[in-house]
Short mmCIF file of C-alpha atoms in Angstrom, two decimals:
data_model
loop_
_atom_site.label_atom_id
_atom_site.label_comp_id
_atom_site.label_asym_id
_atom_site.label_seq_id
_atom_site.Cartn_x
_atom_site.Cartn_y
_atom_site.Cartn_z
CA UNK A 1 363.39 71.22 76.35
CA UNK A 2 367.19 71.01 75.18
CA UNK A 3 368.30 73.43 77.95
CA UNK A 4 371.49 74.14 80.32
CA UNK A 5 370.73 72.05 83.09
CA UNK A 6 371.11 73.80 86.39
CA UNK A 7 370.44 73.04 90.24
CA UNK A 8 369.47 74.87 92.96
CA UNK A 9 371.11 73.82 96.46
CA UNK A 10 371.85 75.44 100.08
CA UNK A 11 373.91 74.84 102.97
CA UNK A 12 373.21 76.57 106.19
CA UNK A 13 371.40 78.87 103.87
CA UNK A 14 374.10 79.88 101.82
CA UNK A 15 372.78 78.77 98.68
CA UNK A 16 374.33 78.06 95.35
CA UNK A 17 373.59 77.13 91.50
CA UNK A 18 374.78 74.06 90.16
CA UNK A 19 376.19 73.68 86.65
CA UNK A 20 376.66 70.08 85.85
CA UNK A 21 379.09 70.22 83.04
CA UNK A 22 381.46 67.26 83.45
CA UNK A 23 383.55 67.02 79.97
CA UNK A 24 384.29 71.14 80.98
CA UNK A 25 382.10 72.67 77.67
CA UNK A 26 380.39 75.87 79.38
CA UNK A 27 381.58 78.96 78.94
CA UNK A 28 381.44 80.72 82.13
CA UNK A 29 381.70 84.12 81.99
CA UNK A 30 381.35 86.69 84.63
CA UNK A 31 378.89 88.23 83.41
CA UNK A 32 376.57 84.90 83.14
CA UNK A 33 377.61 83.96 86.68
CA UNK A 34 376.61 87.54 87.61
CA UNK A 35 373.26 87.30 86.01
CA UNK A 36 372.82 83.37 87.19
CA UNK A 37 372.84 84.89 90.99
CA UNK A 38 371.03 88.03 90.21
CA UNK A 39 367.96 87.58 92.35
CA UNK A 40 365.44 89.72 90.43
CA UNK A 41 366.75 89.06 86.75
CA UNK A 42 368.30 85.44 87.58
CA UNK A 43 367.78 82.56 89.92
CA UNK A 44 369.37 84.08 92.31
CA UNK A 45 372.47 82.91 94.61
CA UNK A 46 375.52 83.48 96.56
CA UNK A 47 377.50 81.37 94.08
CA UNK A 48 377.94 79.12 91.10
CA UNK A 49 379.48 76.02 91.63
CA UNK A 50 380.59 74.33 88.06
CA UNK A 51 379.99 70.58 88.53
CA UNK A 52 383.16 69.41 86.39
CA UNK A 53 385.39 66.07 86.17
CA UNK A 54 388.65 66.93 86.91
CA UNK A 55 389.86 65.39 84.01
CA UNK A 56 388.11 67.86 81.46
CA UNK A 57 390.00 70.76 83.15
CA UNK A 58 393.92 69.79 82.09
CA UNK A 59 396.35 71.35 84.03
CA UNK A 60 393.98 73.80 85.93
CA UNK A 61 393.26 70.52 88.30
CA UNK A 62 396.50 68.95 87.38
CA UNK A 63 397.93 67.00 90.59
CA UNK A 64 394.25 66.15 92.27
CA UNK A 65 393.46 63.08 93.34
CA UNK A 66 389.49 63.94 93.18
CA UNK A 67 387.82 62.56 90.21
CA UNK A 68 385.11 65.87 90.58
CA UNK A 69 386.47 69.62 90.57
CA UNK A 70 384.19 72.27 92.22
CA UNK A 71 384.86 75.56 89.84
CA UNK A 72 383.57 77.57 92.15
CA UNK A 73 382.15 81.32 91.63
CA UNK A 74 381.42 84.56 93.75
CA UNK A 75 378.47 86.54 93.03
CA UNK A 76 379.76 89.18 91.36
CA UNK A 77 381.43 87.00 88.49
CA UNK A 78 384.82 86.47 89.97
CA UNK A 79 386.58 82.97 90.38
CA UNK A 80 387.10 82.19 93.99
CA UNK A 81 389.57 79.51 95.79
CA UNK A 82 387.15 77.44 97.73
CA UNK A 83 383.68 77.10 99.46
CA UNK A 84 383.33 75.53 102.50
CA UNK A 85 379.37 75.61 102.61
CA UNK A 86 379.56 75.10 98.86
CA UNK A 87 381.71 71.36 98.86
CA UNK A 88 378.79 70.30 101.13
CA UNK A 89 376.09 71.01 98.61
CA UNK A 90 378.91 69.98 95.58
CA UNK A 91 378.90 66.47 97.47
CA UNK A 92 375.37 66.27 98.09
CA UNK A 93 374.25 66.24 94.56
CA UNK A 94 377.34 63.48 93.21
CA UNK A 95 376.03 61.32 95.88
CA UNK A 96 372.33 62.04 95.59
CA UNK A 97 372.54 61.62 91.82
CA UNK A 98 375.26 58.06 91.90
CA UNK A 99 377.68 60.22 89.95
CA UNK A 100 380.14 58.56 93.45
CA UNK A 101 379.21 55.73 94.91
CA UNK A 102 381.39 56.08 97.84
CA UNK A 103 380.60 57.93 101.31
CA UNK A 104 384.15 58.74 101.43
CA UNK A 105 385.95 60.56 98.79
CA UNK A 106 387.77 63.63 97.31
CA UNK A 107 387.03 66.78 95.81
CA UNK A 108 388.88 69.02 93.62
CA UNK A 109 389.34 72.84 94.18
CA UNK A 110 391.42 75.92 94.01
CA UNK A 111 392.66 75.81 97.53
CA UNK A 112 393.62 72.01 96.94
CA UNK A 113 391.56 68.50 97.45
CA UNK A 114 389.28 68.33 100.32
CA UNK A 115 388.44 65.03 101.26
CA UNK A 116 384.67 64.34 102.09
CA UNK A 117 382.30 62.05 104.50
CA UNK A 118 378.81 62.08 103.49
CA UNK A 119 376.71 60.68 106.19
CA UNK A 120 373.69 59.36 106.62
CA UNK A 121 371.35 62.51 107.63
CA UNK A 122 372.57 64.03 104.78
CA UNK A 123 375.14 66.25 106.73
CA UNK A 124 378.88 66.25 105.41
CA UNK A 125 382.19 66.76 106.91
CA UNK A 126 384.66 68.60 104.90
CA UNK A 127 388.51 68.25 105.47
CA UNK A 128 389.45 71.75 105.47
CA UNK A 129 392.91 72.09 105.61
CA UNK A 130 394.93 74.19 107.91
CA UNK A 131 393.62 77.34 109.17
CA UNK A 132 396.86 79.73 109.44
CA UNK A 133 397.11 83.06 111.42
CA UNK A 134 398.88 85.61 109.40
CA UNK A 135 398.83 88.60 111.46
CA UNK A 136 396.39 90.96 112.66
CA UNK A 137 394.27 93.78 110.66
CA UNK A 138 391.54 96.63 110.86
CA UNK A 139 387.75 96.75 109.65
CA UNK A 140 385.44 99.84 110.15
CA UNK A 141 381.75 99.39 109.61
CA UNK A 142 379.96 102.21 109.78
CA UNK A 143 382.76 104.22 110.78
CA UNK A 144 383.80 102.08 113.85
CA UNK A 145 387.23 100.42 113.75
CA UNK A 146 387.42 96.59 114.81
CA UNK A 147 390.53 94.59 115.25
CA UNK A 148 391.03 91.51 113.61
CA UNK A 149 392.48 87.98 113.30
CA UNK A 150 394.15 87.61 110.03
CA UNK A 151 393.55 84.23 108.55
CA UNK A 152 393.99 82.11 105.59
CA UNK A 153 391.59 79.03 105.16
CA UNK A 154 392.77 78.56 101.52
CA UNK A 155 391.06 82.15 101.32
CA UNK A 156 392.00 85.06 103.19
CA UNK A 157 389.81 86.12 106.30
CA UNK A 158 389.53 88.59 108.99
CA UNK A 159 387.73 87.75 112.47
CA UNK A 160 386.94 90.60 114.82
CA UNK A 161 385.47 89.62 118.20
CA UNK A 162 382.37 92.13 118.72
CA UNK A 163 381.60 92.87 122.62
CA UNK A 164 377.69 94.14 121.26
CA UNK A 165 375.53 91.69 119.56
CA UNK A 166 376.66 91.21 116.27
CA UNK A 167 373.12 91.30 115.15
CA UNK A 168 373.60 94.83 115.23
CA UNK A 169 375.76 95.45 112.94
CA UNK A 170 375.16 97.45 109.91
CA UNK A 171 376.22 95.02 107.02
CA UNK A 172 374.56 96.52 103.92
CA UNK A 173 377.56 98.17 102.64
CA UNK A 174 381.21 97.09 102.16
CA UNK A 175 382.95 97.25 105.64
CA UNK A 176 386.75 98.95 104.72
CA UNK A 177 389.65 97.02 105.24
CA UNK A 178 393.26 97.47 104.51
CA UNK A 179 393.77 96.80 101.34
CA UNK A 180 397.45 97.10 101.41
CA UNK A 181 397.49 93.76 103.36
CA UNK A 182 394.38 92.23 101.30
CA UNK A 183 394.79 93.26 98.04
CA UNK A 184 392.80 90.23 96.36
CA UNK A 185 390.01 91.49 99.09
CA UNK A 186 389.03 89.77 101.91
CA UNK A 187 385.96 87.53 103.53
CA UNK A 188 385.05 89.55 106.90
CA UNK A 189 383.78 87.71 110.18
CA UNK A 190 382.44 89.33 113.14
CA UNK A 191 381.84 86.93 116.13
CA UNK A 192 380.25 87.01 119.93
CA UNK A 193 382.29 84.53 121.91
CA UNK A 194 379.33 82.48 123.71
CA UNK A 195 382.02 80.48 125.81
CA UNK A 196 384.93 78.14 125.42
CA UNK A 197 383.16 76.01 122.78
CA UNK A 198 380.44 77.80 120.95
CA UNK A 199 380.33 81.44 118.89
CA UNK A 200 377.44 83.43 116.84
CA UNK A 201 378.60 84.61 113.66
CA UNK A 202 377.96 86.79 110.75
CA UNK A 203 379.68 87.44 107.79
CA UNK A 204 380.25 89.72 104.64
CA UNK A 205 381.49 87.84 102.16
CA UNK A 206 384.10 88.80 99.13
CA UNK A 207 382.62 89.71 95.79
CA UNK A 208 379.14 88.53 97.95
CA UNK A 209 378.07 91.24 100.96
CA UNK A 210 376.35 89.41 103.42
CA UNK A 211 375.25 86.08 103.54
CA UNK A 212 373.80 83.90 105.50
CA UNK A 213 376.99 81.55 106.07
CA UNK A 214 380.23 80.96 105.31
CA UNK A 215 382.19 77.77 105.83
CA UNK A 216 385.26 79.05 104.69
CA UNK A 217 384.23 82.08 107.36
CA UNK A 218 382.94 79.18 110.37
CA UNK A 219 386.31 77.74 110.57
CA UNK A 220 388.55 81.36 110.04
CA UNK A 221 386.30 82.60 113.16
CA UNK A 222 387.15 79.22 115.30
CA UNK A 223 390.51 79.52 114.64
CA UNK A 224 390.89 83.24 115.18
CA UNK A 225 388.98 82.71 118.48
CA UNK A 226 391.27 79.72 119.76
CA UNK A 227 393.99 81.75 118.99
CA UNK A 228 392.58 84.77 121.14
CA UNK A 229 392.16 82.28 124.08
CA UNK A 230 395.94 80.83 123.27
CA UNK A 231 396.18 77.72 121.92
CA UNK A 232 395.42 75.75 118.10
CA UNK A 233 393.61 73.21 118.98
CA UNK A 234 389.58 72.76 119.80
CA UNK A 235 385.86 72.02 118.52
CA UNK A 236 383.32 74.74 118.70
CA UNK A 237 379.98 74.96 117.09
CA UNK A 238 379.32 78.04 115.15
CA UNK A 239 375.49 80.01 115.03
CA UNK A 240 375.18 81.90 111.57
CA UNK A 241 371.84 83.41 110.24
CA UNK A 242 371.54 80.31 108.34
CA UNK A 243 372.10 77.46 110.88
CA UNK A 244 374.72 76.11 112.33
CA UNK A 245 377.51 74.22 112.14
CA UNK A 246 380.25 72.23 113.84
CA UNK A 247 384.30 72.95 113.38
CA UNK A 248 387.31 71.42 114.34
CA UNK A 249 390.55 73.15 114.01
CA UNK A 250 393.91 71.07 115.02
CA UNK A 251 397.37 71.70 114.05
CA UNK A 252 398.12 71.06 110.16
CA UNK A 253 394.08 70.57 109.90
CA UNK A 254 390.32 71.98 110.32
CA UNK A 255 387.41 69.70 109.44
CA UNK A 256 383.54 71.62 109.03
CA UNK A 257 380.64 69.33 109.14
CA UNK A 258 376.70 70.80 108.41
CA UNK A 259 373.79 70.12 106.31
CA UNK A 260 373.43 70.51 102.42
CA UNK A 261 370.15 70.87 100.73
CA UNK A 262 369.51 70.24 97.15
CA UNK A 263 366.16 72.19 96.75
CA UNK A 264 365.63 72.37 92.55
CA UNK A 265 366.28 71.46 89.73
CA UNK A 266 365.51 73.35 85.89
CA UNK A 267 366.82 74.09 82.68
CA UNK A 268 368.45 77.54 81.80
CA UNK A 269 366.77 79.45 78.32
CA UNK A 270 369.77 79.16 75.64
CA UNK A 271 368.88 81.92 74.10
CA UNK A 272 369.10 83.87 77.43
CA UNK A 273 372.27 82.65 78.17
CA UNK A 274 373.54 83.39 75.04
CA UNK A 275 372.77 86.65 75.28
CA UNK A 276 375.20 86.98 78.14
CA UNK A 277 378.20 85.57 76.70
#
């Protein structure tokens, strides 16, 4: 057929297209990344996540010890710092495909390497990195103010704790936020605090809306809520829409371990992408 190969993966139901391009020769504009998660005129997604040696990017990866560097995109076109939900499925398809060999290795991304464990029931555990309080903010949905948890996950986050179900929150539009203290935007996370060790989640996502996870989003909400409750340090598991997931948040580190899906694979029309360039 003489197509762009492409992918189509999911973890916790946040789901994702994959580019394999490892010598770094796609063009990636917004405006095909836009169209590539477009659900009625694309494939539709919540990202693109450019499957690319680290190598082939010079000094954009310059200083990572990962062979493989996830380029990872938002939605709406826009080049993003890291994915927690979208390393999972990024490490899924080098191991399912012998691109690495190892269980045990290191990927490549905006926010820094993230070492990996792929395990045997196809979950994966993703070295996070430290999840730092920065202060404290506002977010009104639907004209109702909630405080927040400032925090920075390698991207930045707010966490409100919701007293009311957070299934009842109105999510379709953009929640406000402050945009004096996020001015690169912000990923938003409202959570119901189900006892010392578990939480229910949702999340609307920067340059996204509202998906059905977010790693990045799983471990900002733990953190926030071990915070709240005074201390750094605990495990919780997290119930999104899509799933759910297990965190660990310790001082200087987080780890996030769930399930990653590859569902299909294709070949993208070069004359349609062309047409988007």
């Amino acid at each position: 057929m003489g197509g762009i190969e492409f992918l189509k993966g999911h973890g916790t139901q946040n789901d994702f297209v994959l580019l394999p391009d490892p010598d770094g020769r796609l063009e990636l504009t917004e405006a095909r990344v836009a169209a590539l998660c477009d659900r009625q005129r694309g494939l539709g997604a919540d990202g693109v996540l450019r499957v690319v040696r680290s190598a082939a990017l010079g000094s954009e990866a310059e200083g990572s010890a990962g062979d493989w560097f996830m380029d990872y995109r938002n939605a709406d076109g826009s080049i993003a710092e890291m994915c927690g939900n979208g390393v999972r499925v990024f490490v899924r398809y080098l191991v399912d495909t012998g691109l690495v060999a190892e269980r045990d290795f290191v990927i490549g991304t905006r926010a820094g390497d993230r070492p990996v464990r792929m395990h045997a029931d196809g979950s994966v555990t993703v070295q996070m990195g430290p999840a730092t309080i920065t202060g404290t903010s506002v977010t009104v949905v639907a004209g109702k103010p909630f405080s927040g948890v400032a925090v920075n996950v390698g991207n930045p986050h707010l966490v409100s704790v919701v007293e009311d179900d957070v299934d009842e929150l109105d999510l379709r539009d953009q929640p406000d936020f402050d945009a004096d203290v996020f001015p690169e935007g912000v990923n938003l996370e409202f959570i119901n605090l189900l006892g010392e060790d578990a939480l229910k989640m949702r999340v609307h996502e920067r340059g996204v809306g509202e998906t059905r996870s977010c790693g990045t989003g799983t471990v900002a909400a733990v953190a926030a809520a071990l915070h709240l409750a005074g201390t750094d340090t605990g495990e919780a598991t997290v119930d999104i829409p899509g799933g759910r997931v297990v965190v660990e948040v310790r001082r200087g580190g987080s780890t996030l371990t769930g399930p990653a899906e590859i569902v299909a694979r294709g070949e993208l029309d070069e004359a349609w992408w062309a047409g988007l360039a």
